[in-house]
């Protein structure tokens, strides 16, 4: 296996994502490098985040690998791909909670992350840090988001030194709740997520670049009616993109 | 690139699909072999089949690469994956028509396949050959299905000698319209599709094995309410499986 740092470099190169080029859209996938797969036989995989990850998962059922507690979003569809085609004997959990901002992940991190001892931890967080601020429910800043995110990953690596991290790029589509007033502020949050991924040697999943390309083929509303919460088609494309990334392709 | 025959052999080995083992379920994907991708820059890709492929596509719009004429099923989601992450300048079409059996593809093959000159042709056909017979609308046989399918691919290769073929396995889930009376008859149609794929050096996409595994994680109704027509989740998983296969992974 290539060193993770090298792998991350390849990810950035393959997706054309850089601090300067975040909005440039995805480029074709890099060739798959066998052995680079993040998820391996027997692993615990945990999806964390907000409503996009939560996706109406059932709270009562705590079992791994079942649709009800994995929800109906990208996390479930990526889990299904891993379970059906991926390595043997994995356990996949979803602990996304609607409305969460990054500091709210920290509040419940011991119970909802560290205690589960994930081998692979995937996080998608950030849109509420902007959205709730815009609608007056929250007074956080970009610096708080970046600082809280950095501290969360430091804490995670301290508790779980071997954890393999996946940081998903926050994204929006230009429809529904999303208007011009979101920009360029939102781009700063995407950039911060990318920087935190680099700093902690995480695989970065470039969802914004993917959706920027996808709107050439179907209107933004097809992928996410309100611009934030993916449709079934949006979730399907996210799951493909996530699987490509963790399989060393993106 | 490996010879196609070798590639097909790997597909069979990787998916654990054989005449004797069709119902055994999918095994983990083989490593991706760069250069084995069926879909290449500038290619025309055509999806053909019945309602599962059709998936409410709009007939009026004949443009490639747009959601409306590509429908809302696996073909659209696989197309989206190819368009967003795949090779440049491809054109993807869907010409599936609800209710079609294999002989009905032949009836419209000049206009709806050969005239489009596909570089990659993917076909999913067979469930209506059984279903319409069971409900008294049709008196075809397994031999007719196998013979018609073989003749269709012979005709296609004669007209388009360089076409790369993808034969998708017909599948059902055990719910809705599907009861025990479908078996073992239906298995014969799956086996015939596999044999026609081998005979014509086609990539075989093992949808039944995939769904046989998927029902461990969500009930059959989650993937296809009536046992035949995939839900959005079923279509998402089919698209992943199709993409894995054409990218040399399955």
Short mmCIF file of C-alpha atoms in Angstrom, two decimals:
data_model
loop_
_atom_site.label_atom_id
_atom_site.label_comp_id
_atom_site.label_asym_id
_atom_site.label_seq_id
_atom_site.Cartn_x
_atom_site.Cartn_y
_atom_site.Cartn_z
CA UNK A 1 0.00 0.00 0.00
CA UNK A 2 1.17 3.51 -0.80
CA UNK A 3 1.72 5.82 2.14
CA UNK A 4 -1.51 7.58 3.04
CA UNK A 5 0.07 10.98 2.40
CA UNK A 6 0.88 9.92 -1.13
CA UNK A 7 -2.65 8.59 -1.52
CA UNK A 8 -4.14 11.90 -0.43
CA UNK A 9 -1.86 13.67 -2.89
CA UNK A 10 -3.23 11.44 -5.61
CA UNK A 11 -6.77 12.22 -4.51
CA UNK A 12 -6.17 15.94 -4.80
CA UNK A 13 -4.47 15.52 -8.16
CA UNK A 14 -7.18 13.24 -9.50
CA UNK A 15 -10.08 15.43 -8.52
CA UNK A 16 -8.44 18.70 -9.51
CA UNK A 17 -9.29 20.02 -6.08
CA UNK A 18 -6.96 22.59 -4.59
CA UNK A 19 -7.37 25.68 -2.47
CA UNK A 20 -7.33 27.70 -5.68
CA UNK A 21 -9.48 25.32 -7.70
CA UNK A 22 -12.25 24.13 -5.41
CA UNK A 23 -14.99 25.25 -7.79
CA UNK A 24 -13.40 23.83 -10.93
CA UNK A 25 -15.46 20.64 -10.92
CA UNK A 26 -14.36 17.02 -10.82
CA UNK A 27 -12.08 15.56 -13.42
CA UNK A 28 -12.04 11.90 -14.45
CA UNK A 29 -11.20 9.39 -11.77
CA UNK A 30 -7.64 8.24 -11.29
CA UNK A 31 -7.02 4.57 -11.94
CA UNK A 32 -7.88 2.30 -9.08
CA UNK A 33 -4.82 1.23 -7.09
CA UNK A 34 -5.49 -2.21 -5.62
CA UNK A 35 -4.44 -2.36 -1.99
CA UNK A 36 -5.35 1.27 -1.42
CA UNK A 37 -8.83 0.44 -0.20
CA UNK A 38 -9.60 2.19 3.06
CA UNK A 39 -12.20 -0.35 4.13
CA UNK A 40 -10.79 -3.80 4.83
CA UNK A 41 -12.18 -7.13 6.01
CA UNK A 42 -13.50 -7.03 9.56
CA UNK A 43 -13.52 -3.23 9.78
CA UNK A 44 -15.96 -1.03 11.64
CA UNK A 45 -17.09 1.84 9.39
CA UNK A 46 -18.84 4.87 10.89
CA UNK A 47 -20.68 7.63 9.04
CA UNK A 48 -21.01 10.87 10.97
CA UNK A 49 -22.61 14.19 10.13
CA UNK A 50 -25.88 16.11 9.93
CA UNK A 51 -29.25 15.52 8.25
CA UNK A 52 -27.62 14.58 4.93
CA UNK A 53 -25.97 11.63 6.67
CA UNK A 54 -28.86 10.98 9.10
CA UNK A 55 -31.42 10.68 6.27
CA UNK A 56 -34.26 9.50 8.53
CA UNK A 57 -32.37 6.65 10.11
CA UNK A 58 -34.24 4.79 12.84
CA UNK A 59 -32.77 5.56 16.24
CA UNK A 60 -34.22 2.56 18.08
CA UNK A 61 -32.36 -0.09 16.16
CA UNK A 62 -28.67 0.01 16.94
CA UNK A 63 -27.60 -2.92 14.75
CA UNK A 64 -24.93 -2.43 12.12
CA UNK A 65 -25.47 -3.24 8.44
CA UNK A 66 -29.24 -2.81 8.38
CA UNK A 67 -31.12 -0.29 6.29
CA UNK A 68 -33.39 1.10 9.01
CA UNK A 69 -30.59 2.34 11.30
CA UNK A 70 -28.49 3.38 8.30
CA UNK A 71 -31.20 5.68 6.92
CA UNK A 72 -32.09 6.37 3.31
CA UNK A 73 -29.28 8.62 2.14
CA UNK A 74 -25.78 8.40 0.71
CA UNK A 75 -24.46 6.69 3.86
CA UNK A 76 -26.92 3.81 3.43
CA UNK A 77 -26.26 3.49 -0.30
CA UNK A 78 -22.49 3.58 0.23
CA UNK A 79 -22.88 1.04 3.05
CA UNK A 80 -24.95 -1.18 0.76
CA UNK A 81 -22.22 -1.02 -1.88
CA UNK A 82 -19.59 -1.96 0.70
CA UNK A 83 -21.71 -4.74 2.15
CA UNK A 84 -22.67 -6.26 -1.19
CA UNK A 85 -19.37 -5.86 -3.06
CA UNK A 86 -16.81 -4.94 -0.43
CA UNK A 87 -14.65 -6.79 2.07
CA UNK A 88 -16.09 -9.49 4.30
CA UNK A 89 -17.35 -9.11 7.87
CA UNK A 90 -17.50 -5.34 8.07
CA UNK A 91 -19.87 -3.52 10.42
CA UNK A 92 -21.29 -0.22 9.22
CA UNK A 93 -22.94 2.36 11.49
CA UNK A 94 -24.57 5.74 10.93
CA UNK A 95 -24.64 8.31 13.74
CA UNK A 96 -25.49 11.43 11.74
CA UNK A 97 -27.99 13.74 13.47
CA UNK A 98 -30.10 16.33 11.67
CA UNK A 99 -29.19 19.93 12.34
CA UNK A 100 -25.72 19.19 13.69
CA UNK A 101 -22.87 21.63 13.33
CA UNK A 102 -19.28 20.59 13.95
CA UNK A 103 -19.28 21.60 17.64
CA UNK A 104 -22.34 19.41 18.20
CA UNK A 105 -20.44 16.41 16.90
CA UNK A 106 -17.84 17.15 19.58
CA UNK A 107 -20.53 17.19 22.29
CA UNK A 108 -21.52 13.60 21.54
CA UNK A 109 -18.19 12.29 20.22
CA UNK A 110 -17.33 9.87 23.03
CA UNK A 111 -20.61 7.96 22.79
CA UNK A 112 -21.28 8.35 19.07
CA UNK A 113 -17.76 7.87 17.73
CA UNK A 114 -14.92 6.90 20.05
CA UNK A 115 -16.89 4.20 21.90
CA UNK A 116 -17.68 2.52 18.55
CA UNK A 117 -13.92 2.29 17.77
CA UNK A 118 -14.25 2.80 14.02
CA UNK A 119 -11.46 1.64 11.71
CA UNK A 120 -12.82 4.00 9.07
CA UNK A 121 -14.58 7.23 10.07
CA UNK A 122 -16.35 9.34 7.46
CA UNK A 123 -17.57 12.84 8.35
CA UNK A 124 -19.75 15.22 6.36
CA UNK A 125 -20.40 18.44 8.27
CA UNK A 126 -20.55 22.16 7.55
CA UNK A 127 -23.72 23.23 5.76
CA UNK A 128 -25.57 24.00 9.03
CA UNK A 129 -22.60 26.01 10.30
CA UNK A 130 -23.44 28.43 7.48
CA UNK A 131 -27.20 27.91 7.18
CA UNK A 132 -28.05 28.37 10.86
CA UNK A 133 -25.90 31.48 10.96
CA UNK A 134 -27.69 32.93 7.95
CA UNK A 135 -31.12 32.33 9.46
CA UNK A 136 -30.12 33.80 12.80
CA UNK A 137 -30.06 30.59 14.85
CA UNK A 138 -26.31 30.55 15.36
CA UNK A 139 -23.45 33.00 15.67
CA UNK A 140 -20.44 30.79 14.82
CA UNK A 141 -17.70 31.81 12.44
CA UNK A 142 -15.56 30.14 9.80
CA UNK A 143 -12.68 30.22 12.27
CA UNK A 144 -14.79 28.36 14.85
CA UNK A 145 -15.78 25.73 12.25
CA UNK A 146 -12.16 25.21 11.17
CA UNK A 147 -10.88 25.19 14.76
CA UNK A 148 -13.59 22.87 16.09
CA UNK A 149 -13.11 20.49 13.15
CA UNK A 150 -9.34 20.42 13.66
CA UNK A 151 -9.74 19.77 17.39
CA UNK A 152 -12.27 16.98 16.71
CA UNK A 153 -9.92 15.13 14.39
CA UNK A 154 -6.96 15.62 16.78
CA UNK A 155 -9.03 14.18 19.60
CA UNK A 156 -10.12 11.28 17.38
CA UNK A 157 -6.58 10.39 16.34
CA UNK A 158 -5.41 10.61 19.93
CA UNK A 159 -8.08 8.15 21.06
CA UNK A 160 -7.89 5.97 17.93
CA UNK A 161 -4.39 6.31 16.49
CA UNK A 162 -4.99 3.85 13.65
CA UNK A 163 -8.32 5.28 12.48
CA UNK A 164 -8.52 6.00 8.76
CA UNK A 165 -10.34 9.28 8.17
CA UNK A 166 -12.62 10.35 5.35
CA UNK A 167 -13.54 14.03 5.25
CA UNK A 168 -16.42 14.79 2.89
CA UNK A 169 -16.65 18.19 1.26
CA UNK A 170 -19.72 20.20 2.31
CA UNK A 171 -21.74 21.12 -0.76
CA UNK A 172 -24.80 23.04 -1.91
CA UNK A 173 -26.71 23.20 -5.18
CA UNK A 174 -27.95 26.53 -6.50
CA UNK A 175 -31.67 26.07 -6.00
CA UNK A 176 -34.24 25.98 -3.17
CA UNK A 177 -32.81 27.56 -0.04
CA UNK A 178 -29.51 28.44 -1.71
CA UNK A 179 -29.11 31.90 -3.22
CA UNK A 180 -26.18 34.17 -4.09
CA UNK A 181 -25.93 35.38 -0.50
CA UNK A 182 -24.31 32.02 0.38
CA UNK A 183 -21.22 32.85 -1.66
CA UNK A 184 -18.33 33.27 -1.29
CA UNK A 185 -18.83 32.55 2.44
CA UNK A 186 -19.76 28.90 1.84
CA UNK A 187 -16.64 28.37 -0.29
CA UNK A 188 -14.58 29.21 2.79
CA UNK A 189 -16.16 26.33 4.68
CA UNK A 190 -15.42 23.93 1.82
CA UNK A 191 -11.86 25.14 1.75
CA UNK A 192 -11.57 24.70 5.53
CA UNK A 193 -12.82 21.11 5.26
CA UNK A 194 -10.22 20.42 2.58
CA UNK A 195 -7.44 21.91 4.71
CA UNK A 196 -8.47 19.92 7.77
CA UNK A 197 -8.45 16.77 5.58
CA UNK A 198 -4.92 17.52 4.43
CA UNK A 199 -3.71 18.31 7.93
CA UNK A 200 -5.02 15.00 9.28
CA UNK A 201 -4.07 12.84 6.31
CA UNK A 202 -7.72 12.12 5.49
CA UNK A 203 -9.21 10.99 2.20
CA UNK A 204 -11.16 13.95 0.84
CA UNK A 205 -14.42 13.29 -1.02
CA UNK A 206 -15.04 16.18 -3.40
CA UNK A 207 -18.84 16.29 -3.41
CA UNK A 208 -19.08 19.91 -4.58
CA UNK A 209 -17.00 19.28 -7.70
CA UNK A 210 -19.12 16.21 -8.41
CA UNK A 211 -22.41 18.13 -8.15
CA UNK A 212 -20.96 21.02 -10.18
CA UNK A 213 -20.48 18.50 -12.97
CA UNK A 214 -23.79 16.71 -12.38
CA UNK A 215 -25.89 19.83 -13.02
CA UNK A 216 -24.86 19.70 -16.67
CA UNK A 217 -26.98 16.57 -17.04
CA UNK A 218 -29.96 17.28 -14.78
CA UNK A 219 -31.15 20.48 -13.09
CA UNK A 220 -29.96 21.19 -9.53
CA UNK A 221 -33.46 20.39 -8.20
CA UNK A 222 -33.11 16.84 -9.53
CA UNK A 223 -30.13 16.29 -7.24
CA UNK A 224 -31.39 18.22 -4.18
CA UNK A 225 -34.76 19.97 -4.25
CA UNK A 226 -33.91 22.48 -1.53
CA UNK A 227 -30.29 22.79 -2.58
CA UNK A 228 -29.09 21.05 0.60
CA UNK A 229 -30.76 17.65 1.07
CA UNK A 230 -30.01 15.21 -1.74
CA UNK A 231 -32.77 13.42 -3.64
CA UNK A 232 -32.49 9.68 -4.14
CA UNK A 233 -30.53 10.40 -7.33
CA UNK A 234 -28.25 12.82 -5.49
CA UNK A 235 -27.66 10.29 -2.74
CA UNK A 236 -26.93 7.58 -5.33
CA UNK A 237 -24.28 9.73 -7.02
CA UNK A 238 -22.79 10.67 -3.64
CA UNK A 239 -22.53 6.99 -2.72
CA UNK A 240 -20.75 6.21 -6.02
CA UNK A 241 -18.36 9.10 -5.38
CA UNK A 242 -17.71 8.05 -1.79
CA UNK A 243 -17.09 4.42 -2.81
CA UNK A 244 -14.73 5.51 -5.58
CA UNK A 245 -12.81 7.64 -3.09
CA UNK A 246 -12.43 4.95 -0.43
CA UNK A 247 -11.56 2.35 -3.06
CA UNK A 248 -8.67 4.56 -4.17
CA UNK A 249 -10.28 5.75 -7.35
CA UNK A 250 -11.14 9.40 -6.70
CA UNK B 1 -5.50 -4.21 -22.00
CA UNK B 2 -6.18 -7.86 -21.28
CA UNK B 3 -7.94 -9.83 -23.99
CA UNK B 4 -11.70 -9.55 -23.56
CA UNK B 5 -11.99 -13.31 -23.18
CA UNK B 6 -9.63 -13.16 -20.24
CA UNK B 7 -11.61 -10.27 -18.81
CA UNK B 8 -14.85 -12.18 -19.03
CA UNK B 9 -13.19 -15.13 -17.33
CA UNK B 10 -12.18 -12.83 -14.51
CA UNK B 11 -15.72 -11.55 -14.26
CA UNK B 12 -17.08 -15.04 -13.82
CA UNK B 13 -14.38 -15.87 -11.29
CA UNK B 14 -14.88 -12.66 -9.37
CA UNK B 15 -18.61 -12.90 -9.13
CA UNK B 16 -18.72 -16.60 -8.41
CA UNK B 17 -21.24 -16.96 -11.19
CA UNK B 18 -21.33 -20.24 -13.05
CA UNK B 19 -23.99 -22.43 -14.55
CA UNK B 20 -23.92 -24.44 -11.36
CA UNK B 21 -23.62 -21.52 -8.99
CA UNK B 22 -25.95 -18.83 -10.32
CA UNK B 23 -27.82 -18.52 -7.05
CA UNK B 24 -24.77 -18.49 -4.81
CA UNK B 25 -24.61 -14.71 -4.51
CA UNK B 26 -21.89 -12.25 -5.38
CA UNK B 27 -18.43 -12.46 -3.88
CA UNK B 28 -16.15 -9.47 -3.33
CA UNK B 29 -15.11 -7.54 -6.40
CA UNK B 30 -11.89 -8.36 -8.17
CA UNK B 31 -9.28 -5.60 -8.10
CA UNK B 32 -9.75 -2.92 -10.71
CA UNK B 33 -7.47 -3.41 -13.72
CA UNK B 34 -6.72 0.00 -15.24
CA UNK B 35 -7.06 -0.07 -18.99
CA UNK B 36 -9.86 -2.60 -18.84
CA UNK B 37 -12.59 0.04 -18.88
CA UNK B 38 -15.21 -0.73 -21.48
CA UNK B 39 -16.29 2.90 -21.86
CA UNK B 40 -13.64 5.15 -23.36
CA UNK B 41 -13.39 8.81 -24.31
CA UNK B 42 -15.69 9.80 -27.16
CA UNK B 43 -17.75 6.60 -26.97
CA UNK B 44 -21.45 6.18 -27.63
CA UNK B 45 -23.06 4.13 -24.86
CA UNK B 46 -26.52 2.62 -25.34
CA UNK B 47 -28.76 1.08 -22.70
CA UNK B 48 -31.38 -1.31 -24.05
CA UNK B 49 -34.08 -3.33 -22.36
CA UNK B 50 -37.55 -3.28 -20.87
CA UNK B 51 -39.30 -1.17 -18.20
CA UNK B 52 -36.40 -1.56 -15.76
CA UNK B 53 -34.16 0.23 -18.24
CA UNK B 54 -36.89 2.55 -19.58
CA UNK B 55 -37.78 3.84 -16.09
CA UNK B 56 -40.15 6.57 -17.35
CA UNK B 57 -37.70 8.15 -19.77
CA UNK B 58 -39.15 10.97 -21.87
CA UNK B 59 -39.59 9.90 -25.46
CA UNK B 60 -39.80 13.39 -27.00
CA UNK B 61 -36.28 14.47 -26.10
CA UNK B 62 -33.73 12.54 -28.10
CA UNK B 63 -30.61 14.20 -26.72
CA UNK B 64 -27.87 12.13 -25.13
CA UNK B 65 -26.58 12.73 -21.59
CA UNK B 66 -29.73 14.33 -20.19
CA UNK B 67 -31.79 12.97 -17.33
CA UNK B 68 -35.22 13.29 -18.96
CA UNK B 69 -34.49 11.00 -21.94
CA UNK B 70 -32.35 8.69 -19.74
CA UNK B 71 -35.21 8.06 -17.29
CA UNK B 72 -35.02 7.55 -13.55
CA UNK B 73 -33.61 4.07 -13.19
CA UNK B 74 -30.27 2.28 -13.10
CA UNK B 75 -29.44 3.34 -16.65
CA UNK B 76 -29.69 7.02 -15.70
CA UNK B 77 -27.71 6.57 -12.48
CA UNK B 78 -25.01 4.57 -14.26
CA UNK B 79 -24.96 7.21 -17.03
CA UNK B 80 -24.62 9.95 -14.40
CA UNK B 81 -21.66 8.12 -12.85
CA UNK B 82 -20.01 7.78 -16.26
CA UNK B 83 -20.71 11.40 -17.18
CA UNK B 84 -19.50 12.85 -13.88
CA UNK B 85 -16.51 10.60 -13.24
CA UNK B 86 -15.88 8.75 -16.48
CA UNK B 87 -14.10 9.44 -19.74
CA UNK B 88 -14.60 12.69 -21.61
CA UNK B 89 -17.01 13.38 -24.47
CA UNK B 90 -19.15 10.30 -24.22
CA UNK B 91 -22.76 10.22 -25.40
CA UNK B 92 -25.18 8.05 -23.45
CA UNK B 93 -28.60 6.96 -24.74
CA UNK B 94 -31.44 4.91 -23.31
CA UNK B 95 -33.82 3.04 -25.63
CA UNK B 96 -35.43 0.67 -23.16
CA UNK B 97 -39.19 0.19 -23.69
CA UNK B 98 -41.55 -1.06 -21.01
CA UNK B 99 -42.98 -4.51 -21.58
CA UNK B 100 -40.36 -5.59 -24.12
CA UNK B 101 -39.30 -9.18 -24.50
CA UNK B 102 -36.19 -10.12 -26.42
CA UNK B 103 -37.97 -10.62 -29.77
CA UNK B 104 -39.41 -7.10 -29.46
CA UNK B 105 -35.90 -5.67 -29.21
CA UNK B 106 -35.19 -7.40 -32.53
CA UNK B 107 -38.25 -5.76 -34.11
CA UNK B 108 -36.87 -2.28 -33.45
CA UNK B 109 -33.13 -3.04 -33.50
CA UNK B 110 -32.17 -1.18 -36.70
CA UNK B 111 -33.63 2.13 -35.51
CA UNK B 112 -33.07 1.79 -31.78
CA UNK B 113 -29.61 0.22 -31.78
CA UNK B 114 -27.71 -0.22 -35.04
CA UNK B 115 -28.46 3.29 -36.35
CA UNK B 116 -27.03 4.79 -33.14
CA UNK B 117 -23.72 2.93 -33.73
CA UNK B 118 -22.96 2.30 -30.06
CA UNK B 119 -19.37 1.57 -28.99
CA UNK B 120 -20.76 0.03 -25.81
CA UNK B 121 -24.15 -1.68 -25.80
CA UNK B 122 -25.74 -2.80 -22.54
CA UNK B 123 -28.83 -5.03 -22.59
CA UNK B 124 -31.11 -6.10 -19.74
CA UNK B 125 -33.95 -8.29 -20.96
CA UNK B 126 -35.77 -11.42 -19.85
CA UNK B 127 -38.18 -10.84 -16.99
CA UNK B 128 -41.14 -10.20 -19.32
CA UNK B 129 -40.33 -13.32 -21.31
CA UNK B 130 -41.27 -15.20 -18.14
CA UNK B 131 -43.84 -12.83 -16.61
CA UNK B 132 -46.00 -12.40 -19.72
CA UNK B 133 -45.98 -16.14 -20.24
CA UNK B 134 -47.09 -16.74 -16.65
CA UNK B 135 -49.97 -14.27 -16.94
CA UNK B 136 -51.12 -15.74 -20.25
CA UNK B 137 -50.11 -12.85 -22.52
CA UNK B 138 -47.35 -14.71 -24.29
CA UNK B 139 -46.51 -18.25 -25.31
CA UNK B 140 -42.73 -18.06 -25.76
CA UNK B 141 -40.28 -20.58 -24.39
CA UNK B 142 -36.84 -20.55 -22.84
CA UNK B 143 -35.50 -21.88 -26.14
CA UNK B 144 -37.05 -18.97 -28.01
CA UNK B 145 -35.55 -16.47 -25.51
CA UNK B 146 -32.09 -18.02 -25.82
CA UNK B 147 -32.31 -18.32 -29.60
CA UNK B 148 -33.67 -14.81 -30.15
CA UNK B 149 -31.03 -13.34 -27.82
CA UNK B 150 -28.24 -15.20 -29.60
CA UNK B 151 -29.49 -14.06 -33.00
CA UNK B 152 -29.78 -10.46 -31.79
CA UNK B 153 -26.17 -10.36 -30.64
CA UNK B 154 -24.95 -12.09 -33.82
CA UNK B 155 -26.77 -9.49 -35.89
CA UNK B 156 -25.34 -6.70 -33.74
CA UNK B 157 -21.76 -7.91 -34.08
CA UNK B 158 -22.18 -8.35 -37.83
CA UNK B 159 -23.38 -4.76 -38.22
CA UNK B 160 -21.00 -3.31 -35.59
CA UNK B 161 -17.96 -5.61 -35.41
CA UNK B 162 -16.17 -3.48 -32.80
CA UNK B 163 -19.11 -3.07 -30.42
CA UNK B 164 -18.34 -3.95 -26.78
CA UNK B 165 -21.27 -5.82 -25.28
CA UNK B 166 -22.64 -5.81 -21.75
CA UNK B 167 -25.26 -8.46 -20.96
CA UNK B 168 -27.08 -7.82 -17.68
CA UNK B 169 -28.48 -10.74 -15.75
CA UNK B 170 -32.28 -10.73 -15.47
CA UNK B 171 -33.29 -10.74 -11.80
CA UNK B 172 -36.27 -10.89 -9.48
CA UNK B 173 -36.73 -10.36 -5.75
CA UNK B 174 -38.96 -12.65 -3.74
CA UNK B 175 -41.80 -10.25 -2.99
CA UNK B 176 -44.71 -8.55 -4.75
CA UNK B 177 -45.53 -10.31 -8.00
CA UNK B 178 -42.83 -12.96 -7.48
CA UNK B 179 -43.82 -16.25 -5.86
CA UNK B 180 -42.43 -19.78 -5.82
CA UNK B 181 -44.11 -20.59 -9.13
CA UNK B 182 -41.39 -18.50 -10.85
CA UNK B 183 -38.73 -21.05 -9.92
CA UNK B 184 -36.82 -22.87 -11.22
CA UNK B 185 -38.12 -21.61 -14.61
CA UNK B 186 -36.72 -18.11 -14.10
CA UNK B 187 -33.27 -19.49 -13.26
CA UNK B 188 -33.17 -20.99 -16.74
CA UNK B 189 -33.54 -17.52 -18.27
CA UNK B 190 -30.72 -16.17 -16.09
CA UNK B 191 -28.55 -19.07 -17.14
CA UNK B 192 -29.41 -18.47 -20.81
CA UNK B 193 -28.41 -14.79 -20.48
CA UNK B 194 -25.10 -15.85 -18.95
CA UNK B 195 -24.46 -18.36 -21.74
CA UNK B 196 -25.27 -15.82 -24.46
CA UNK B 197 -22.85 -13.38 -22.75
CA UNK B 198 -20.09 -16.00 -22.82
CA UNK B 199 -20.78 -16.94 -26.41
CA UNK B 200 -20.52 -13.33 -27.57
CA UNK B 201 -17.62 -12.27 -25.33
CA UNK B 202 -19.80 -9.84 -23.38
CA UNK B 203 -19.24 -8.45 -19.92
CA UNK B 204 -21.84 -10.07 -17.67
CA UNK B 205 -23.38 -7.98 -14.89
CA UNK B 206 -24.55 -10.35 -12.15
CA UNK B 207 -27.58 -8.46 -10.84
CA UNK B 208 -29.26 -11.52 -9.28
CA UNK B 209 -26.24 -12.36 -7.15
CA UNK B 210 -26.03 -8.74 -6.08
CA UNK B 211 -29.69 -8.62 -5.00
CA UNK B 212 -29.36 -12.02 -3.31
CA UNK B 213 -26.71 -10.42 -1.10
CA UNK B 214 -28.55 -7.11 -0.70
CA UNK B 215 -31.60 -8.73 0.93
CA UNK B 216 -29.46 -9.53 3.97
CA UNK B 217 -29.34 -5.81 4.74
CA UNK B 218 -32.83 -4.60 3.72
CA UNK B 219 -36.01 -6.53 2.89
CA UNK B 220 -36.69 -7.40 -0.77
CA UNK B 221 -39.44 -4.74 -0.90
CA UNK B 222 -36.86 -2.06 -0.14
CA UNK B 223 -35.03 -2.93 -3.37
CA UNK B 224 -38.10 -3.59 -5.57
CA UNK B 225 -41.60 -3.30 -4.18
CA UNK B 226 -43.21 -5.59 -6.75
CA UNK B 227 -40.18 -7.85 -6.99
CA UNK B 228 -39.44 -6.72 -10.55
CA UNK B 229 -39.11 -2.91 -10.78
CA UNK B 230 -36.27 -1.51 -8.64
CA UNK B 231 -36.84 1.24 -6.11
CA UNK B 232 -34.48 4.21 -6.12
CA UNK B 233 -32.24 2.26 -3.74
CA UNK B 234 -32.37 -0.80 -6.00
CA UNK B 235 -31.52 1.31 -9.02
CA UNK B 236 -28.63 2.95 -7.13
CA UNK B 237 -27.13 -0.41 -6.25
CA UNK B 238 -27.62 -1.66 -9.83
CA UNK B 239 -25.81 1.41 -11.14
CA UNK B 240 -22.88 0.81 -8.78
CA UNK B 241 -22.74 -2.82 -9.89
CA UNK B 242 -22.94 -1.90 -13.58
CA UNK B 243 -20.19 0.72 -13.21
CA UNK B 244 -17.98 -1.71 -11.32
CA UNK B 245 -18.44 -4.26 -14.09
CA UNK B 246 -17.66 -1.92 -16.99
CA UNK B 247 -14.72 -0.45 -15.11
CA UNK B 248 -13.23 -3.94 -14.87
CA UNK B 249 -14.05 -4.44 -11.22
CA UNK B 250 -16.84 -6.96 -11.15
#
